[in-house]
PDB file of C-alpha atoms in Angstrom:
ATOM      1  CA  MET A  22       0.000   0.000   0.000  1.00 59.00           C
ATOM      2  CA  ALA A  23       1.106   3.545  -0.607  1.00 62.00           C
ATOM      3  CA  ASP A  24       2.462   5.733   2.162  1.00 63.00           C
ATOM      4  CA  GLY A  25      -0.280   7.639   3.936  1.00 67.00           C
ATOM      5  CA  GLU A  26      -3.055   5.202   3.087  1.00 88.00           C
ATOM      6  CA  ILE A  27      -5.334   4.471   6.020  1.00 97.00           C
ATOM      7  CA  VAL A  28      -6.107   0.930   7.130  1.00 98.00           C
ATOM      8  CA  GLY A  29      -9.480   0.035   8.616  1.00 98.00           C
ATOM      9  CA  PHE A  30      -9.992  -2.862  11.007  1.00 98.00           C
ATOM     10  CA  LEU A  31     -13.482  -4.250  11.624  1.00 98.00           C
ATOM     11  CA  GLY A  32     -13.881  -6.658  14.531  1.00 97.00           C
ATOM     12  CA  LEU A  33     -11.773  -6.552  17.704  1.00 97.00           C
ATOM     13  CA  GLY A  34     -12.645  -9.876  19.281  1.00 94.00           C
ATOM     14  CA  VAL A  35     -10.411 -12.545  20.799  1.00 92.00           C
ATOM     15  CA  MET A  36      -8.207 -12.535  17.689  1.00 95.00           C
ATOM     16  CA  GLY A  37      -8.897  -9.162  16.112  1.00 97.00           C
ATOM     17  CA  GLU A  38      -7.927  -7.025  19.103  1.00 97.00           C
ATOM     18  CA  PRO A  39      -4.328  -8.335  19.430  1.00 98.00           C
ATOM     19  CA  MET A  40      -3.973  -8.311  15.641  1.00 98.00           C
ATOM     20  CA  ALA A  41      -4.975  -4.639  15.497  1.00 98.00           C
ATOM     21  CA  ARG A  42      -2.572  -3.861  18.349  1.00 98.00           C
ATOM     22  CA  ARG A  43       0.279  -5.366  16.332  1.00 98.00           C
ATOM     23  CA  LEU A  44      -0.566  -3.067  13.421  1.00 98.00           C
ATOM     24  CA  ALA A  45      -0.838   0.004  15.638  1.00 98.00           C
ATOM     25  CA  ARG A  46       2.506  -0.700  17.297  1.00 97.00           C
ATOM     26  CA  ALA A  47       4.066  -0.970  13.823  1.00 97.00           C
ATOM     27  CA  GLY A  48       2.904   2.572  13.053  1.00 97.00           C
ATOM     28  CA  THR A  49       0.123   1.638  10.636  1.00 97.00           C
ATOM     29  CA  PRO A  50      -2.393   4.520  10.227  1.00 97.00           C
ATOM     30  CA  LEU A  51      -5.375   2.706  11.672  1.00 98.00           C
ATOM     31  CA  VAL A  52      -9.099   3.334  12.134  1.00 98.00           C
ATOM     32  CA  VAL A  53     -11.010   0.628  14.004  1.00 98.00           C
ATOM     33  CA  TRP A  54     -14.503  -0.403  15.024  1.00 98.00           C
ATOM     34  CA  SER A  55     -15.812  -3.104  17.318  1.00 97.00           C
ATOM     35  CA  ARG A  56     -19.315  -4.133  18.305  1.00 94.00           C
ATOM     36  CA  ARG A  57     -18.045  -3.932  21.898  1.00 93.00           C
ATOM     37  CA  PRO A  58     -16.567  -0.422  22.292  1.00 93.00           C
ATOM     38  CA  GLU A  59     -14.366  -1.374  25.254  1.00 94.00           C
ATOM     39  CA  ARG A  60     -12.398  -3.633  22.930  1.00 94.00           C
ATOM     40  CA  CYS A  61     -11.073  -0.492  21.221  1.00 96.00           C
ATOM     41  CA  ASP A  62      -9.376   0.971  24.303  1.00 96.00           C
ATOM     42  CA  ALA A  63      -5.985  -0.743  23.977  1.00 96.00           C
ATOM     43  CA  VAL A  64      -5.742   0.023  20.261  1.00 98.00           C
ATOM     44  CA  ARG A  65      -6.763   3.643  20.823  1.00 97.00           C
ATOM     45  CA  ALA A  66      -4.003   3.947  23.434  1.00 98.00           C
ATOM     46  CA  LEU A  67      -1.522   2.931  20.718  1.00 98.00           C
ATOM     47  CA  GLY A  68      -2.661   5.746  18.411  1.00 97.00           C
ATOM     48  CA  ALA A  69      -5.510   4.229  16.420  1.00 98.00           C
ATOM     49  CA  THR A  70      -8.642   6.219  15.624  1.00 97.00           C
ATOM     50  CA  VAL A  71     -11.886   4.651  16.840  1.00 98.00           C
ATOM     51  CA  ALA A  72     -14.900   5.004  14.540  1.00 98.00           C
ATOM     52  CA  ALA A  73     -18.426   5.117  15.931  1.00 96.00           C
ATOM     53  CA  SER A  74     -19.701   2.699  13.278  1.00 97.00           C
ATOM     54  CA  PRO A  75     -18.517   0.431  10.454  1.00 97.00           C
ATOM     55  CA  ALA A  76     -19.545   3.185   8.042  1.00 97.00           C
ATOM     56  CA  GLY A  77     -17.031   5.465   9.755  1.00 97.00           C
ATOM     57  CA  VAL A  78     -14.280   2.972   8.985  1.00 98.00           C
ATOM     58  CA  LEU A  79     -15.336   2.589   5.364  1.00 97.00           C
ATOM     59  CA  GLU A  80     -15.468   6.369   4.905  1.00 97.00           C
ATOM     60  CA  ARG A  81     -11.832   6.837   5.959  1.00 97.00           C
ATOM     61  CA  ALA A  82      -9.975   3.659   5.061  1.00 98.00           C
ATOM     62  CA  ASP A  83      -8.319   2.675   1.792  1.00 97.00           C
ATOM     63  CA  VAL A  84      -7.846  -0.946   2.867  1.00 98.00           C
ATOM     64  CA  VAL A  85     -10.366  -2.594   5.212  1.00 98.00           C
ATOM     65  CA  LEU A  86      -9.383  -5.703   7.191  1.00 98.00           C
ATOM     66  CA  MET A  87     -12.272  -7.767   8.555  1.00 98.00           C
ATOM     67  CA  MET A  88     -11.828 -10.185  11.462  1.00 98.00           C
ATOM     68  CA  LEU A  89     -15.477 -10.996  12.014  1.00 97.00           C
ATOM     69  CA  ALA A  90     -17.187 -14.078  13.411  1.00 92.00           C
ATOM     70  CA  ASN A  91     -19.063 -15.335  10.352  1.00 95.00           C
ATOM     71  CA  GLY A  92     -20.830 -14.402   7.151  1.00 97.00           C
ATOM     72  CA  THR A  93     -23.861 -13.038   8.978  1.00 97.00           C
ATOM     73  CA  ALA A  94     -21.628 -10.628  10.898  1.00 97.00           C
ATOM     74  CA  ILE A  95     -19.802  -9.563   7.728  1.00 98.00           C
ATOM     75  CA  ASP A  96     -23.060  -8.918   5.887  1.00 98.00           C
ATOM     76  CA  ALA A  97     -24.383  -6.820   8.760  1.00 98.00           C
ATOM     77  CA  VAL A  98     -21.189  -4.794   9.186  1.00 98.00           C
ATOM     78  CA  LEU A  99     -20.816  -4.064   5.456  1.00 98.00           C
ATOM     79  CA  GLY A 100     -24.534  -3.460   4.963  1.00 98.00           C
ATOM     80  CA  ARG A 101     -24.644  -6.131   2.289  1.00 98.00           C
ATOM     81  CA  GLY A 102     -27.932  -6.042   0.419  1.00 97.00           C
ATOM     82  CA  THR A 103     -28.505  -2.391   1.343  1.00 97.00           C
ATOM     83  CA  PRO A 104     -27.378   0.928  -0.174  1.00 97.00           C
ATOM     84  CA  ALA A 105     -24.713   1.152   2.549  1.00 97.00           C
ATOM     85  CA  PHE A 106     -22.774  -1.621   0.790  1.00 98.00           C
ATOM     86  CA  ARG A 107     -21.791   0.841  -1.944  1.00 98.00           C
ATOM     87  CA  ALA A 108     -19.228   2.224   0.521  1.00 98.00           C
ATOM     88  CA  VAL A 109     -16.902  -0.676  -0.376  1.00 98.00           C
ATOM     89  CA  GLY A 110     -16.368   1.002  -3.752  1.00 98.00           C
ATOM     90  CA  GLY A 111     -12.786   2.134  -4.190  1.00 98.00           C
ATOM     91  CA  ARG A 112     -11.626   0.079  -1.176  1.00 98.00           C
ATOM     92  CA  LEU A 113      -9.641  -3.121  -0.892  1.00 98.00           C
ATOM     93  CA  VAL A 114     -11.762  -5.351   1.367  1.00 98.00           C
ATOM     94  CA  VAL A 115      -9.800  -8.149   3.069  1.00 98.00           C
ATOM     95  CA  HIS A 116     -11.599 -11.134   4.595  1.00 98.00           C
ATOM     96  CA  MET A 117      -9.410 -12.515   7.417  1.00 98.00           C
ATOM     97  CA  GLY A 118     -11.947 -14.691   9.234  1.00 96.00           C
ATOM     98  CA  THR A 119     -13.362 -18.098   8.357  1.00 96.00           C
ATOM     99  CA  THR A 120     -16.478 -18.672   6.284  1.00 97.00           C
ATOM    100  CA  SER A 121     -17.465 -21.132   3.609  1.00 97.00           C
ATOM    101  CA  PRO A 122     -15.514 -20.766   0.351  1.00 97.00           C
ATOM    102  CA  GLU A 123     -18.820 -20.248  -1.487  1.00 97.00           C
ATOM    103  CA  TYR A 124     -19.670 -17.308   0.746  1.00 98.00           C
ATOM    104  CA  SER A 125     -16.290 -15.700   0.097  1.00 98.00           C
ATOM    105  CA  ARG A 126     -16.555 -16.119  -3.677  1.00 98.00           C
ATOM    106  CA  ALA A 127     -20.017 -14.523  -3.705  1.00 98.00           C
ATOM    107  CA  LEU A 128     -18.841 -11.644  -1.525  1.00 98.00           C
ATOM    108  CA  ALA A 129     -15.878 -11.069  -3.848  1.00 98.00           C
ATOM    109  CA  ASP A 130     -18.239 -10.781  -6.812  1.00 98.00           C
ATOM    110  CA  GLU A 131     -20.466  -8.266  -5.006  1.00 98.00           C
ATOM    111  CA  VAL A 132     -17.538  -6.148  -3.841  1.00 98.00           C
ATOM    112  CA  ALA A 133     -16.257  -6.029  -7.424  1.00 98.00           C
ATOM    113  CA  ALA A 134     -19.719  -5.094  -8.712  1.00 98.00           C
ATOM    114  CA  ALA A 135     -19.756  -2.198  -6.223  1.00 98.00           C
ATOM    115  CA  GLY A 136     -16.401  -0.943  -7.536  1.00 98.00           C
ATOM    116  CA  GLY A 137     -14.191  -2.389  -4.819  1.00 98.00           C
ATOM    117  CA  ARG A 138     -11.411  -4.953  -4.683  1.00 98.00           C
ATOM    118  CA  TYR A 139     -11.346  -8.091  -2.576  1.00 98.00           C
ATOM    119  CA  ALA A 140      -8.787 -10.467  -1.113  1.00 98.00           C
ATOM    120  CA  GLU A 141      -8.806 -13.365   1.307  1.00 98.00           C
ATOM    121  CA  ALA A 142      -6.303 -13.529   4.149  1.00 98.00           C
ATOM    122  CA  PRO A 143      -7.549 -16.044   6.737  1.00 98.00           C
ATOM    123  CA  VAL A 144      -5.045 -16.792   9.489  1.00 98.00           C
ATOM    124  CA  SER A 145      -4.101 -19.926  11.389  1.00 95.00           C
ATOM    125  CA  GLY A 146      -3.410 -19.501  15.093  1.00 92.00           C
ATOM    126  CA  SER A 147      -5.094 -18.510  18.330  1.00 91.00           C
ATOM    127  CA  ARG A 148      -4.901 -15.533  20.671  1.00 92.00           C
ATOM    128  CA  ARG A 149      -1.346 -16.070  21.896  1.00 91.00           C
ATOM    129  CA  PRO A 150       0.167 -16.264  18.380  1.00 95.00           C
ATOM    130  CA  ALA A 151      -1.925 -13.207  17.488  1.00 96.00           C
ATOM    131  CA  GLU A 152      -0.397 -11.325  20.425  1.00 97.00           C
ATOM    132  CA  GLU A 153       3.108 -12.388  19.415  1.00 96.00           C
ATOM    133  CA  GLY A 154       2.788 -11.731  15.682  1.00 97.00           C
ATOM    134  CA  GLN A 155       3.167 -15.447  14.948  1.00 96.00           C
ATOM    135  CA  LEU A 156       0.041 -16.126  12.913  1.00 97.00           C
ATOM    136  CA  VAL A 157       0.217 -17.926   9.571  1.00 98.00           C
ATOM    137  CA  ALA A 158      -1.733 -16.266   6.768  1.00 98.00           C
ATOM    138  CA  MET A 159      -3.175 -17.743   3.595  1.00 98.00           C
ATOM    139  CA  LEU A 160      -3.701 -15.235   0.776  1.00 98.00           C
ATOM    140  CA  ALA A 161      -5.901 -15.290  -2.319  1.00 99.00           C
ATOM    141  CA  GLY A 162      -7.030 -12.742  -4.859  1.00 98.00           C
ATOM    142  CA  ASP A 163      -5.628 -10.572  -7.630  1.00 98.00           C
ATOM    143  CA  PRO A 164      -1.809 -10.722  -7.408  1.00 98.00           C
ATOM    144  CA  ALA A 165      -1.503  -6.944  -7.054  1.00 98.00           C
ATOM    145  CA  ASP A 166      -3.987  -6.900  -4.176  1.00 98.00           C
ATOM    146  CA  VAL A 167      -2.345  -9.897  -2.541  1.00 98.00           C
ATOM    147  CA  ALA A 168       1.004  -8.079  -2.641  1.00 98.00           C
ATOM    148  CA  VAL A 169      -0.577  -5.113  -0.840  1.00 98.00           C
ATOM    149  CA  VAL A 170      -2.110  -7.355   1.806  1.00 98.00           C
ATOM    150  CA  ARG A 171       1.075  -9.345   2.314  1.00 98.00           C
ATOM    151  CA  LYS A 172       3.072  -6.212   3.089  1.00 97.00           C
ATOM    152  CA  LEU A 173       0.346  -4.760   5.287  1.00 98.00           C
ATOM    153  CA  ILE A 174      -0.127  -7.800   7.542  1.00 98.00           C
ATOM    154  CA  ALA A 175       3.594  -8.435   8.068  1.00 98.00           C
ATOM    155  CA  PRO A 176       3.514  -7.213  11.716  1.00 98.00           C
ATOM    156  CA  MET A 177       0.833  -9.820  12.517  1.00 98.00           C
ATOM    157  CA  VAL A 178       2.278 -12.949  10.901  1.00 98.00           C
ATOM    158  CA  ARG A 179       5.377 -15.079  10.772  1.00 97.00           C
ATOM    159  CA  ASP A 180       4.506 -16.539   7.381  1.00 98.00           C
ATOM    160  CA  ALA A 181       2.127 -15.813   4.510  1.00 98.00           C
ATOM    161  CA  THR A 182       1.439 -18.246   1.670  1.00 98.00           C
ATOM    162  CA  VAL A 183      -0.169 -17.218  -1.620  1.00 98.00           C
ATOM    163  CA  CYS A 184      -2.826 -19.795  -2.485  1.00 98.00           C
ATOM    164  CA  GLY A 185      -4.152 -18.502  -5.828  1.00 98.00           C
ATOM    165  CA  ALA A 186      -7.514 -17.025  -6.735  1.00 98.00           C
ATOM    166  CA  VAL A 187     -10.478 -16.602  -4.387  1.00 98.00           C
ATOM    167  CA  PRO A 188     -11.602 -18.865  -2.643  1.00 98.00           C
ATOM    168  CA  GLN A 189      -8.403 -20.928  -2.509  1.00 98.00           C
ATOM    169  CA  ALA A 190      -7.244 -19.337   0.769  1.00 98.00           C
ATOM    170  CA  LEU A 191     -10.519 -20.313   2.474  1.00 98.00           C
ATOM    171  CA  LEU A 192     -10.218 -23.864   1.160  1.00 98.00           C
ATOM    172  CA  MET A 193      -6.660 -24.002   2.495  1.00 98.00           C
ATOM    173  CA  LYS A 194      -7.847 -22.696   5.872  1.00 98.00           C
ATOM    174  CA  LEU A 195     -10.504 -25.406   6.102  1.00 98.00           C
ATOM    175  CA  ALA A 196      -7.908 -28.107   5.410  1.00 98.00           C
ATOM    176  CA  VAL A 197      -5.604 -26.635   8.067  1.00 97.00           C
ATOM    177  CA  ASN A 198      -8.487 -26.467  10.532  1.00 97.00           C
ATOM    178  CA  LEU A 199      -9.352 -30.106   9.953  1.00 97.00           C
ATOM    179  CA  TYR A 200      -5.845 -31.074  11.060  1.00 97.00           C
ATOM    180  CA  LEU A 201      -5.882 -28.672  14.025  1.00 97.00           C
ATOM    181  CA  ILE A 202      -9.251 -29.899  15.293  1.00 98.00           C
ATOM    182  CA  SER A 203      -8.339 -33.569  15.035  1.00 98.00           C
ATOM    183  CA  MET A 204      -4.928 -32.966  16.668  1.00 98.00           C
ATOM    184  CA  VAL A 205      -6.297 -31.099  19.703  1.00 98.00           C
ATOM    185  CA  THR A 206      -9.156 -33.581  20.098  1.00 98.00           C
ATOM    186  CA  GLY A 207      -6.660 -36.455  20.024  1.00 98.00           C
ATOM    187  CA  LEU A 208      -4.532 -34.701  22.637  1.00 98.00           C
ATOM    188  CA  ALA A 209      -7.565 -34.226  24.894  1.00 98.00           C
ATOM    189  CA  GLU A 210      -8.483 -37.893  24.502  1.00 98.00           C
ATOM    190  CA  ALA A 211      -4.919 -38.902  25.369  1.00 98.00           C
ATOM    191  CA  TYR A 212      -5.084 -36.820  28.566  1.00 98.00           C
ATOM    192  CA  HIS A 213      -8.425 -38.381  29.409  1.00 98.00           C
ATOM    193  CA  PHE A 214      -6.994 -41.861  28.896  1.00 98.00           C
ATOM    194  CA  ALA A 215      -3.905 -41.071  30.963  1.00 98.00           C
ATOM    195  CA  ALA A 216      -5.924 -39.573  33.814  1.00 98.00           C
ATOM    196  CA  ARG A 217      -8.375 -42.490  33.978  1.00 98.00           C
ATOM    197  CA  SER A 218      -5.477 -44.970  33.809  1.00 98.00           C
ATOM    198  CA  GLY A 219      -3.692 -43.438  36.790  1.00 98.00           C
ATOM    199  CA  VAL A 220      -0.784 -42.030  34.786  1.00 98.00           C
ATOM    200  CA  ASP A 221       1.039 -39.070  36.384  1.00 98.00           C
ATOM    201  CA  LEU A 222      -0.164 -36.209  34.188  1.00 98.00           C
ATOM    202  CA  ALA A 223       2.842 -33.946  34.802  1.00 98.00           C
ATOM    203  CA  ARG A 224       5.142 -36.744  33.639  1.00 98.00           C
ATOM    204  CA  PHE A 225       2.844 -37.424  30.701  1.00 98.00           C
ATOM    205  CA  ALA A 226       3.099 -33.754  29.687  1.00 98.00           C
ATOM    206  CA  ALA A 227       6.894 -33.881  29.982  1.00 98.00           C
ATOM    207  CA  VAL A 228       7.075 -36.960  27.746  1.00 98.00           C
ATOM    208  CA  LEU A 229       4.856 -35.327  25.115  1.00 97.00           C
ATOM    209  CA  ASP A 230       6.857 -32.092  25.181  1.00 97.00           C
ATOM    210  CA  ALA A 231      10.139 -33.982  24.749  1.00 97.00           C
ATOM    211  CA  GLY A 232       8.904 -36.218  21.949  1.00 97.00           C
ATOM    212  CA  PRO A 233       8.651 -35.973  18.169  1.00 97.00           C
ATOM    213  CA  MET A 234       4.954 -35.035  18.219  1.00 95.00           C
ATOM    214  CA  ALA A 235       5.499 -31.837  20.217  1.00 97.00           C
ATOM    215  CA  SER A 236       4.479 -28.543  18.620  1.00 95.00           C
ATOM    216  CA  ASP A 237       3.520 -25.042  19.681  1.00 92.00           C
ATOM    217  CA  VAL A 238      -0.112 -26.131  19.683  1.00 94.00           C
ATOM    218  CA  SER A 239       0.483 -29.315  21.673  1.00 96.00           C
ATOM    219  CA  ARG A 240       2.503 -27.461  24.313  1.00 96.00           C
ATOM    220  CA  ILE A 241      -0.136 -24.743  24.761  1.00 95.00           C
ATOM    221  CA  LYS A 242      -3.077 -27.161  24.885  1.00 97.00           C
ATOM    222  CA  SER A 243      -1.184 -29.678  27.011  1.00 98.00           C
ATOM    223  CA  ALA A 244      -0.522 -26.976  29.614  1.00 97.00           C
ATOM    224  CA  LYS A 245      -4.235 -26.137  29.630  1.00 98.00           C
ATOM    225  CA  LEU A 246      -5.264 -29.753  30.071  1.00 98.00           C
ATOM    226  CA  LEU A 247      -2.692 -30.326  32.815  1.00 98.00           C
ATOM    227  CA  ALA A 248      -3.752 -27.226  34.782  1.00 98.00           C
ATOM    228  CA  ARG A 249      -7.468 -27.553  33.925  1.00 98.00           C
ATOM    229  CA  ASN A 250      -7.208 -23.928  32.824  1.00 98.00           C
ATOM    230  CA  PHE A 251      -9.598 -23.446  29.926  1.00 98.00           C
ATOM    231  CA  ALA A 252      -9.274 -19.668  29.569  1.00 96.00           C
ATOM    232  CA  VAL A 253     -10.050 -19.071  25.921  1.00 94.00           C
ATOM    233  CA  GLN A 254      -7.458 -18.992  23.167  1.00 91.00           C
ATOM    234  CA  ALA A 255      -9.812 -20.484  20.574  1.00 92.00           C
ATOM    235  CA  SER A 256     -13.300 -21.097  21.923  1.00 94.00           C
ATOM    236  CA  LEU A 257     -15.199 -24.374  21.723  1.00 96.00           C
ATOM    237  CA  ARG A 258     -18.088 -22.548  20.062  1.00 96.00           C
ATOM    238  CA  ASP A 259     -15.847 -21.109  17.329  1.00 94.00           C
ATOM    239  CA  VAL A 260     -14.170 -24.474  16.779  1.00 96.00           C
ATOM    240  CA  LEU A 261     -17.571 -26.134  16.425  1.00 97.00           C
ATOM    241  CA  MET A 262     -18.487 -23.528  13.790  1.00 96.00           C
ATOM    242  CA  ASN A 263     -15.225 -24.224  11.943  1.00 95.00           C
ATOM    243  CA  ASN A 264     -15.842 -27.959  12.203  1.00 97.00           C
ATOM    244  CA  GLU A 265     -19.256 -27.495  10.617  1.00 97.00           C
ATOM    245  CA  LEU A 266     -17.763 -25.448   7.771  1.00 97.00           C
ATOM    246  CA  VAL A 267     -15.217 -28.168   6.981  1.00 97.00           C
ATOM    247  CA  ALA A 268     -17.840 -30.903   7.226  1.00 97.00           C
ATOM    248  CA  ALA A 269     -20.182 -29.028   4.883  1.00 97.00           C
ATOM    249  CA  ALA A 270     -17.389 -28.538   2.342  1.00 97.00           C
ATOM    250  CA  ALA A 271     -16.515 -32.221   2.561  1.00 97.00           C
ATOM    251  CA  ARG A 272     -20.133 -33.242   1.983  1.00 97.00           C
ATOM    252  CA  ARG A 273     -20.482 -30.962  -1.042  1.00 95.00           C
ATOM    253  CA  ALA A 274     -17.328 -32.446  -2.559  1.00 96.00           C
ATOM    254  CA  GLY A 275     -18.166 -36.053  -1.654  1.00 98.00           C
ATOM    255  CA  ILE A 276     -15.069 -36.339   0.546  1.00 97.00           C
ATOM    256  CA  ALA A 277     -14.989 -38.800   3.459  1.00 98.00           C
ATOM    257  CA  SER A 278     -14.166 -37.180   6.830  1.00 97.00           C
ATOM    258  CA  PRO A 279     -14.714 -39.790   9.567  1.00 98.00           C
ATOM    259  CA  VAL A 280     -12.204 -38.305  12.038  1.00 98.00           C
ATOM    260  CA  LEU A 281     -13.698 -34.836  11.616  1.00 97.00           C
ATOM    261  CA  ASP A 282     -17.194 -36.262  12.113  1.00 97.00           C
ATOM    262  CA  ALA A 283     -16.171 -37.828  15.438  1.00 98.00           C
ATOM    263  CA  CYS A 284     -14.654 -34.512  16.527  1.00 98.00           C
ATOM    264  CA  HIS A 285     -17.818 -32.687  15.498  1.00 97.00           C
ATOM    265  CA  ALA A 286     -19.915 -34.851  17.796  1.00 98.00           C
ATOM    266  CA  LEU A 287     -17.594 -34.197  20.748  1.00 98.00           C
ATOM    267  CA  TYR A 288     -17.466 -30.417  20.258  1.00 98.00           C
ATOM    268  CA  ALA A 289     -21.237 -30.278  19.885  1.00 98.00           C
ATOM    269  CA  GLU A 290     -21.598 -32.220  23.145  1.00 98.00           C
ATOM    270  CA  ALA A 291     -19.151 -29.920  24.966  1.00 98.00           C
ATOM    271  CA  VAL A 292     -21.038 -26.827  23.795  1.00 98.00           C
ATOM    272  CA  ALA A 293     -24.360 -28.402  24.796  1.00 98.00           C
ATOM    273  CA  LEU A 294     -22.889 -28.992  28.261  1.00 98.00           C
ATOM    274  CA  GLY A 295     -22.371 -25.229  28.590  1.00 98.00           C
ATOM    275  CA  HIS A 296     -18.656 -24.940  27.793  1.00 98.00           C
ATOM    276  CA  GLY A 297     -18.898 -23.026  24.512  1.00 97.00           C
ATOM    277  CA  ASP A 298     -16.957 -20.007  25.812  1.00 96.00           C
ATOM    278  CA  GLU A 299     -14.069 -22.110  27.112  1.00 98.00           C
ATOM    279  CA  ASP A 300     -10.961 -23.013  25.155  1.00 97.00           C
ATOM    280  CA  MET A 301     -11.180 -25.840  22.639  1.00 98.00           C
ATOM    281  CA  ALA A 302      -9.064 -28.009  24.952  1.00 98.00           C
ATOM    282  CA  ALA A 303     -12.173 -28.233  27.144  1.00 98.00           C
ATOM    283  CA  VAL A 304     -13.516 -30.763  24.638  1.00 98.00           C
ATOM    284  CA  VAL A 305     -12.090 -33.183  27.219  1.00 98.00           C
ATOM    285  CA  ARG A 306     -15.226 -32.425  29.253  1.00 98.00           C
ATOM    286  CA  ALA A 307     -17.345 -34.210  26.641  1.00 98.00           C
ATOM    287  CA  LEU A 308     -15.120 -37.273  26.936  1.00 98.00           C
ATOM    288  CA  GLU A 309     -15.387 -37.192  30.734  1.00 98.00           C
ATOM    289  CA  THR A 310     -19.173 -36.928  30.523  1.00 98.00           C
ATOM    290  CA  ARG A 311     -19.388 -39.869  28.170  1.00 96.00           C
TER     291      ARG A 311
END
């Protein structure tokens, strides 16, 4: 992006707020909006301008990053299907959350019809990587727009991979999420097995951390399971939504997903038990209930 261009950020939730803080600390001219105004305080303290509404962001920004919960939230914030949607004209709109690939492709077409540009940049990671600038981004869109986005999001990510045309980044994100969901669910089941078998859980954690299967994710989730600390990094409710997106894509393509289907049942049970706002590692509660 050119010097002096203003970046908008819509959605300062569990992920969006630390992502916006990374941009503000890097000196990015930033205007933000959140449905919960108190989420803007930390970013404002770093020099960002806080808009009173999404329209205020669209009025001022040249590039608009969206880290919103789902397609319904995006449609509402952009005023899709109303005259307010015309405000995307002349802007580069960047979808950084997770929706179905079909939704993203349709949104891209409507943004283009309104005179705007569109790119996908979903990210892999949870709150801690977002705070540390260690997210992994997947990019799709016109190569010129992707180049702009890649440079802009550098303070938030440790790696960015160009995936091709829209909606290839969303398809990549769904594949990554399938692996993440099955990995964390397997880890939770292993802890459940160890606990019920009388294994010393601290020693079990040490063995996992020292072994070839250890990763940033396994260490973070293992610590949560060991301490029974399910403060949210990626919520059960959000993971269930992501699981449903992957499952729907698999069904449309006729792809078998038996491991994902088993995970889906467990996350749905954990949410039904009232743990939707806890971290995804709390899926262990569904196993314990069974």
